[in-house]
Short mmCIF file of C-alpha atoms and ligand atoms in Angstrom, two decimals:
data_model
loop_
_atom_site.label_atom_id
_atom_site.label_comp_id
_atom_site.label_asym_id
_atom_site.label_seq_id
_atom_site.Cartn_x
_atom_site.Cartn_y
_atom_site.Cartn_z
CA UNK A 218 14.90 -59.14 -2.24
CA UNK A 219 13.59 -58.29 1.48
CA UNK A 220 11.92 -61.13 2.74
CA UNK A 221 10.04 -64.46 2.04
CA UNK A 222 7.44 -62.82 1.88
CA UNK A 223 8.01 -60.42 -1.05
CA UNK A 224 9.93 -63.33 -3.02
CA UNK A 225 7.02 -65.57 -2.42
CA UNK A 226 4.73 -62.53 -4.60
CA UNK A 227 7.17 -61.71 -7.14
CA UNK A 228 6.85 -65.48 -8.19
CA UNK A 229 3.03 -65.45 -7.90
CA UNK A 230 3.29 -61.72 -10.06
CA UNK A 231 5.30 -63.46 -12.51
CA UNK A 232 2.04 -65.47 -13.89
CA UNK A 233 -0.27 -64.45 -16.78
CA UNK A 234 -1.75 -61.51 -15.00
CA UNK A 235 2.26 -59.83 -13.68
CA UNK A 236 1.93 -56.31 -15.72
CA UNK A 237 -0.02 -53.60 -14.49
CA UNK A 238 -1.32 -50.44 -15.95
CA UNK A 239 -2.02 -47.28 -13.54
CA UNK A 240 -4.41 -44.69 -15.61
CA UNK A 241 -4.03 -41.38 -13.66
CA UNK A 242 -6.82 -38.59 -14.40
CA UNK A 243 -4.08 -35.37 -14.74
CA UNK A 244 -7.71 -33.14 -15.91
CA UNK A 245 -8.72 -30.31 -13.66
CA UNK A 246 -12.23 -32.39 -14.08
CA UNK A 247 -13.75 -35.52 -14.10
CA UNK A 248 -13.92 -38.16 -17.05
CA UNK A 249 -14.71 -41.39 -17.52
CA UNK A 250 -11.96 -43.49 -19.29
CA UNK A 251 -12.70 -46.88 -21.49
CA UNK A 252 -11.06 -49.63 -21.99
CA UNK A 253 -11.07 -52.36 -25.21
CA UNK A 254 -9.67 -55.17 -25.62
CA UNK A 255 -8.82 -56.34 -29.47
CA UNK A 256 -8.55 -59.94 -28.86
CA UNK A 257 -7.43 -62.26 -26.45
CA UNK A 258 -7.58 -61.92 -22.50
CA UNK A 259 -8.78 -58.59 -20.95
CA UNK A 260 -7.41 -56.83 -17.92
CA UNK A 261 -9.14 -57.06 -14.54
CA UNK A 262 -10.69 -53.41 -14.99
CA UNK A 263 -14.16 -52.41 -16.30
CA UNK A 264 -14.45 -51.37 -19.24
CA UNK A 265 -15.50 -47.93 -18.50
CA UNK A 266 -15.51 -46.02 -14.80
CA UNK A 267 -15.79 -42.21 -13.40
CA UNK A 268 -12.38 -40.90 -12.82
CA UNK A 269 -12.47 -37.70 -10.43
CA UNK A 270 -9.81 -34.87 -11.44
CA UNK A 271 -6.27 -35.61 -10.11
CA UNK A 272 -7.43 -39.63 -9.09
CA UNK A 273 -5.80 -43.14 -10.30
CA UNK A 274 -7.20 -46.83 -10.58
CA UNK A 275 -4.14 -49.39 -10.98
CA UNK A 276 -4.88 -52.99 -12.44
CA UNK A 277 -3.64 -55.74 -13.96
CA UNK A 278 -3.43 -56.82 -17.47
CA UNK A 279 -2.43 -59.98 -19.21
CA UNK A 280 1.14 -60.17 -20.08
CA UNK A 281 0.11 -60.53 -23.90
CA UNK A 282 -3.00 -57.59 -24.06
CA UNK A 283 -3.04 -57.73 -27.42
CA UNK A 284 -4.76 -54.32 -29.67
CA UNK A 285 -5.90 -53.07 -26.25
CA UNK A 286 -7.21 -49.31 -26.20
CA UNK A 287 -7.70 -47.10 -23.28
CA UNK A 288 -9.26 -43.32 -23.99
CA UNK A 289 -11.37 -40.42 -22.21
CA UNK A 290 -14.86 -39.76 -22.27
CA UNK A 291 -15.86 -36.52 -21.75
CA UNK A 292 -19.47 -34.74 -20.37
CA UNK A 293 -20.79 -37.92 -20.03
CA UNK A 294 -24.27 -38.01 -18.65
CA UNK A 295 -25.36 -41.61 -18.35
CA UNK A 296 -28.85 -41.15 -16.68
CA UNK A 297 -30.91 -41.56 -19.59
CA UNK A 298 -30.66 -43.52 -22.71
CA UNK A 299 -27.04 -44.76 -22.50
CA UNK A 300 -25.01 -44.98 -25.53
CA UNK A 301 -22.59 -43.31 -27.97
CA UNK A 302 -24.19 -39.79 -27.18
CA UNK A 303 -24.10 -40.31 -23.43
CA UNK A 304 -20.61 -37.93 -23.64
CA UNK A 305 -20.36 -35.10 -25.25
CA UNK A 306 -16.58 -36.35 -26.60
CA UNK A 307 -15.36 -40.49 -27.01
CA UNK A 308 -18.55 -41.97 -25.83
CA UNK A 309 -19.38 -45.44 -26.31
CA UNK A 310 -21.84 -48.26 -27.01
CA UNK A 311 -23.44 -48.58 -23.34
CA UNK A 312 -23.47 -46.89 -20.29
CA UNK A 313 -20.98 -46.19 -17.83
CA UNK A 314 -18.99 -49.94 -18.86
CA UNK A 315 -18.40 -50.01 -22.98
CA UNK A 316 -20.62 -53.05 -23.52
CA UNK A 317 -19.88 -53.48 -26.96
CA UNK A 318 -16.10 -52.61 -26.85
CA UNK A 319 -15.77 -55.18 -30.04
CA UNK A 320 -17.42 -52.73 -32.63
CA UNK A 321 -16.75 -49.07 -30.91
CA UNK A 322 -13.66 -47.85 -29.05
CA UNK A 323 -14.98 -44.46 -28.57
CA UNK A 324 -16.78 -42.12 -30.76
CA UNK A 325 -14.30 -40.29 -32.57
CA UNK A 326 -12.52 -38.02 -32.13
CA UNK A 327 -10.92 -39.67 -29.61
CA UNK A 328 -7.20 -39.53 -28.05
CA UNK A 329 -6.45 -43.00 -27.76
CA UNK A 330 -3.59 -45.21 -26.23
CA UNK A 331 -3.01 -48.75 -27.29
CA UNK A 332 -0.99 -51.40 -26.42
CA UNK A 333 -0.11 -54.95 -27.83
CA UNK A 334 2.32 -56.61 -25.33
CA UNK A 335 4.39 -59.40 -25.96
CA UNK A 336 4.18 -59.48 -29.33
CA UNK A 337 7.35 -60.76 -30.86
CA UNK A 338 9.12 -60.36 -28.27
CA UNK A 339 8.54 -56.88 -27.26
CA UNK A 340 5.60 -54.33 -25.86
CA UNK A 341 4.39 -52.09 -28.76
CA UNK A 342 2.42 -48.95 -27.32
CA UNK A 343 1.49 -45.77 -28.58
CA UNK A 344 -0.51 -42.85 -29.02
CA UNK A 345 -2.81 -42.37 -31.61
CA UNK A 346 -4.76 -39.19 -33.23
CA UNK A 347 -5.60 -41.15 -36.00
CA UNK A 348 -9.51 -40.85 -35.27
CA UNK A 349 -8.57 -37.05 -33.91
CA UNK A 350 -8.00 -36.01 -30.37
CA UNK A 351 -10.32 -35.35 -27.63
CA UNK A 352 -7.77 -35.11 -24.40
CA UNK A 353 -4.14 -34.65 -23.76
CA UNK A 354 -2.84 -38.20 -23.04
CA UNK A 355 0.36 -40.01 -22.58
CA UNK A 356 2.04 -43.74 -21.78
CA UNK A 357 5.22 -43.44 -19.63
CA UNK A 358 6.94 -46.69 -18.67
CA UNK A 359 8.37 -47.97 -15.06
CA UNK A 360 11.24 -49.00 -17.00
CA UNK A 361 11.92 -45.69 -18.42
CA UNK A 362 11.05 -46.62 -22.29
CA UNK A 363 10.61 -43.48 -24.53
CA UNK A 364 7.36 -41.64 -23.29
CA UNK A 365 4.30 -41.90 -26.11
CA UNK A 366 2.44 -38.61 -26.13
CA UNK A 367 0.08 -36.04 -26.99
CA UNK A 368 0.72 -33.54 -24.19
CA UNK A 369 -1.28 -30.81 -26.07
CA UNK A 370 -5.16 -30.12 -26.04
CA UNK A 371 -5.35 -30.03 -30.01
CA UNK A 372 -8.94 -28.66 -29.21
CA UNK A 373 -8.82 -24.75 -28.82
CA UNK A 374 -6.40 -24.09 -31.96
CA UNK A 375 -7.65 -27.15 -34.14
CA UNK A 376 -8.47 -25.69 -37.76
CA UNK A 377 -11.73 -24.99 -38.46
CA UNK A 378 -12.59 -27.52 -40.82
CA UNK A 379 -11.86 -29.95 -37.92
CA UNK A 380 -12.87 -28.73 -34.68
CA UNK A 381 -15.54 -29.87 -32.05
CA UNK A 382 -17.35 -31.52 -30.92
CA UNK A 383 -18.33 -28.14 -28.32
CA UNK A 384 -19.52 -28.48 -24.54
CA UNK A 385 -22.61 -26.52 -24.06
CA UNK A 386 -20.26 -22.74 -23.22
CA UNK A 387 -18.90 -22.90 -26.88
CA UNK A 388 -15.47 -24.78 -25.91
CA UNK A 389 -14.27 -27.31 -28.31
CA UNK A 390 -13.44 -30.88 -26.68
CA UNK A 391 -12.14 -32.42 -29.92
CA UNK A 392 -10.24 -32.03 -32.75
CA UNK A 393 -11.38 -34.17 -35.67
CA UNK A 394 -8.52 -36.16 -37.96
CA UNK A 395 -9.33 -35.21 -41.96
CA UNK A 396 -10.73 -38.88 -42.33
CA UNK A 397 -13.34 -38.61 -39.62
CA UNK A 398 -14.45 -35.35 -40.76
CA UNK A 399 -14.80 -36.72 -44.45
CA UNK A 400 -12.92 -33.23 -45.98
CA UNK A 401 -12.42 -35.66 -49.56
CA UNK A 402 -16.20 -36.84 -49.21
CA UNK A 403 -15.69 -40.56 -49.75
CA UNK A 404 -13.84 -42.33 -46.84
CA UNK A 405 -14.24 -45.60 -49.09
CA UNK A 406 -11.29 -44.32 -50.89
CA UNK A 407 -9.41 -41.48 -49.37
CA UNK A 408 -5.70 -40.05 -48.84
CA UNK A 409 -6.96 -38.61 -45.43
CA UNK A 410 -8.09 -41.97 -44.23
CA UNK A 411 -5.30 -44.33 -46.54
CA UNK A 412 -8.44 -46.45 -47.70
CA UNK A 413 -9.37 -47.54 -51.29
CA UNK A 414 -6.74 -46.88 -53.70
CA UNK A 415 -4.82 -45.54 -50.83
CA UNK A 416 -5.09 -48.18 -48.62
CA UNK A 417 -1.00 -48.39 -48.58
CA UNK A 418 1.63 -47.02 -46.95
CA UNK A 419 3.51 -46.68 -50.28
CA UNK A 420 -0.28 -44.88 -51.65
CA UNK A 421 -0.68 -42.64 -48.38
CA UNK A 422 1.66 -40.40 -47.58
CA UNK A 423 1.30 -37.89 -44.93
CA UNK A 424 1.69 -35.32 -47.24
CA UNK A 425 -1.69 -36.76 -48.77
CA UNK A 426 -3.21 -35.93 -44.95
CA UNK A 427 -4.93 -32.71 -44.58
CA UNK A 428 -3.52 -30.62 -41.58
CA UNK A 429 -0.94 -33.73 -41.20
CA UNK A 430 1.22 -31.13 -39.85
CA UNK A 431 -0.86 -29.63 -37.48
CA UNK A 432 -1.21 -33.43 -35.32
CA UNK A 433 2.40 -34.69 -36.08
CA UNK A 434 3.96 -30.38 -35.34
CA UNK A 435 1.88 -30.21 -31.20
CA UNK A 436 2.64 -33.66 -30.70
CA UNK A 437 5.41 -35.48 -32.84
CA UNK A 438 5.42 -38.95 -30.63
CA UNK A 439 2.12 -39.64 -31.45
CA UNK A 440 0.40 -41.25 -34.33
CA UNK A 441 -1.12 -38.52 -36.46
CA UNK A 442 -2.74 -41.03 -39.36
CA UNK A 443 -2.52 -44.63 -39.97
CA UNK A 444 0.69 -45.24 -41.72
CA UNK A 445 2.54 -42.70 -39.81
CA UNK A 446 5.33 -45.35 -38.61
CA UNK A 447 7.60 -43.38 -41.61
CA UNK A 448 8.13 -40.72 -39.02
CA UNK A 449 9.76 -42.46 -37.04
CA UNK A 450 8.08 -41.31 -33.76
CA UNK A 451 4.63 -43.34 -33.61
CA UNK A 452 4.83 -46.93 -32.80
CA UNK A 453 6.92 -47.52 -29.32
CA UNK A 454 8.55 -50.83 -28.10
CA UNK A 455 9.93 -51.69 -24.74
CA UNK A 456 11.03 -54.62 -23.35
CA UNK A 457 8.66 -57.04 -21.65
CA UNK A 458 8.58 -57.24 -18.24
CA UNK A 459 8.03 -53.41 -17.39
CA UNK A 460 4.49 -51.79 -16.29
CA UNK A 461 2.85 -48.67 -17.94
CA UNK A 462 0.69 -45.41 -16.80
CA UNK A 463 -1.52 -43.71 -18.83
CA UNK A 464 -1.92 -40.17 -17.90
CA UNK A 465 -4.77 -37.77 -19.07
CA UNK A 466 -3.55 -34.38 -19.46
CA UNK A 467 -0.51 -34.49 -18.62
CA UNK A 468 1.42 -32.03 -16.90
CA UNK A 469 2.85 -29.40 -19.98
C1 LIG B 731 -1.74 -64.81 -24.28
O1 LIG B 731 -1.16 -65.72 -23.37
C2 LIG B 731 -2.06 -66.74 -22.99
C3 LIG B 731 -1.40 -67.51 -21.84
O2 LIG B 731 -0.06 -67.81 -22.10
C4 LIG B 731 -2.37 -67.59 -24.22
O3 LIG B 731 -3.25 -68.64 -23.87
C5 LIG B 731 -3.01 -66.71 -25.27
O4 LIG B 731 -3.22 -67.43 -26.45
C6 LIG B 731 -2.17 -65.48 -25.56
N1 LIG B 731 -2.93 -64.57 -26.38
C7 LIG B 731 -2.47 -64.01 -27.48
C8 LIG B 731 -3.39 -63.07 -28.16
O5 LIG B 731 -1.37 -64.24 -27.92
#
């Protein structure tokens, strides 16, 4: 401890509102990020915001964020009738700010990460492709917990059945998951999307998924469908007390 002054903070930081999250724009362009909160108190942010290539907001969160979700929108082009379509990848119900974050987290597919802090004792955080993936993304720690990620742009080599949405040159921005592009036809009841009769983990294996492999094989710390805790190398946890960055295409 240096000073007064700094002990004086760290007990004011050690409140409700002590953890911070730092989302860094890694893209060679801009996006526009969103935030959701599942329940509970939400962080000081808004819940959308431009983020220029290579540029970083910081704020704080509660303590206890509980099912909170922070992705990428991409293309986005707010100017006239704001809503889901407004980005050409992970849009939203609104404009710029989510204003229904209850009911839409982004417009799959969409790379997302999510946190629930403080739950039992612990952080949980991860990465999830389980709606597809629309950027690279990753969650590092300032405590040095094992790094959640999807480092890869599952875009370009995404199998057919799955790919887009496209920009307006023909590139593809997404990568859908099986469930979201309906390959069984009914997502009431589907392997792909472990509803209905497979609304288990014990009734939805991966090897149920279609192209499983191809999520969980580019990027094996992320969530690649809904029950893929089995592997291993989903769900994170890290002790409390530590503060997170979420980093949009991260450096390979
Ligand atoms: C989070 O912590 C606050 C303050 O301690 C508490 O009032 C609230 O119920 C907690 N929220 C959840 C979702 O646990």
């Amino acid at each position: 401890m240096k000073s007064a002054t700094s002990a004086a903070l760290l007990a004011f930081a050690t409140g409700a509102f002590a953890k911070q999250i730092t989302v860094y724009n890694g893209c060679p362009f801009t996006i526009w990020p969103g935030l959701f909160t599942g329940s509970g108190a939400a962080p000081s942010q808004a819940t959308g915001w431009e983020a220029a290539a290579y540029t970083a907001v910081t704020f704080a969160v509660p303590d206890n964020w509980t099912a909170g979700r922070i992705w990428g929108r991409r293309d986005c082009d707010f100017s006239s009738n704001p809503g889901p379509n407004s980005c050409l990848s992970g849009g939203c119900n609104g404009g710029l700010l989510c204003t229904n974050p209850v009911s839409t987290e982004g417009v799959p597919p969409a790379s997302l990460a999510e946190f629930t802090l403080d739950a039992n004792g612990e952080d949980y955080y991860d990465v999830s492709l389980v709606d597809g993936a629309n950027l690279p993304i990753e969650i590092t720690s300032s405590t040095g917990c094992h790094v959640a990620s999807c480092p890869v742009d599952l875009g370009p080599n995404c199998p057919a059945a799955l790919q887009g949405p496209y920009d307006t040159t023909g590139f593809p921005l997404g990568c859908k998951s099986a469930c979201y592009a309906n390959l069984d036809g009914n997502q009431a009841d589907s392997a792909n999307c472990c509803s209905g009769s497979h609304n288990t983990a014990a009734t939805c294996p991966p090897s149920g998924v279609a192209y499983y492999s191809y999520f969980k094989d580019n990027c094996p710390d992320a969530y690649a469908y809904a029950y893929d805790e089995s592997s291993g190398t989903a769900l994170w946890t890290c002790a409390t007390g530590g503060d997170y960055t979420v980093t949009f295409c991260p450096p390979s």
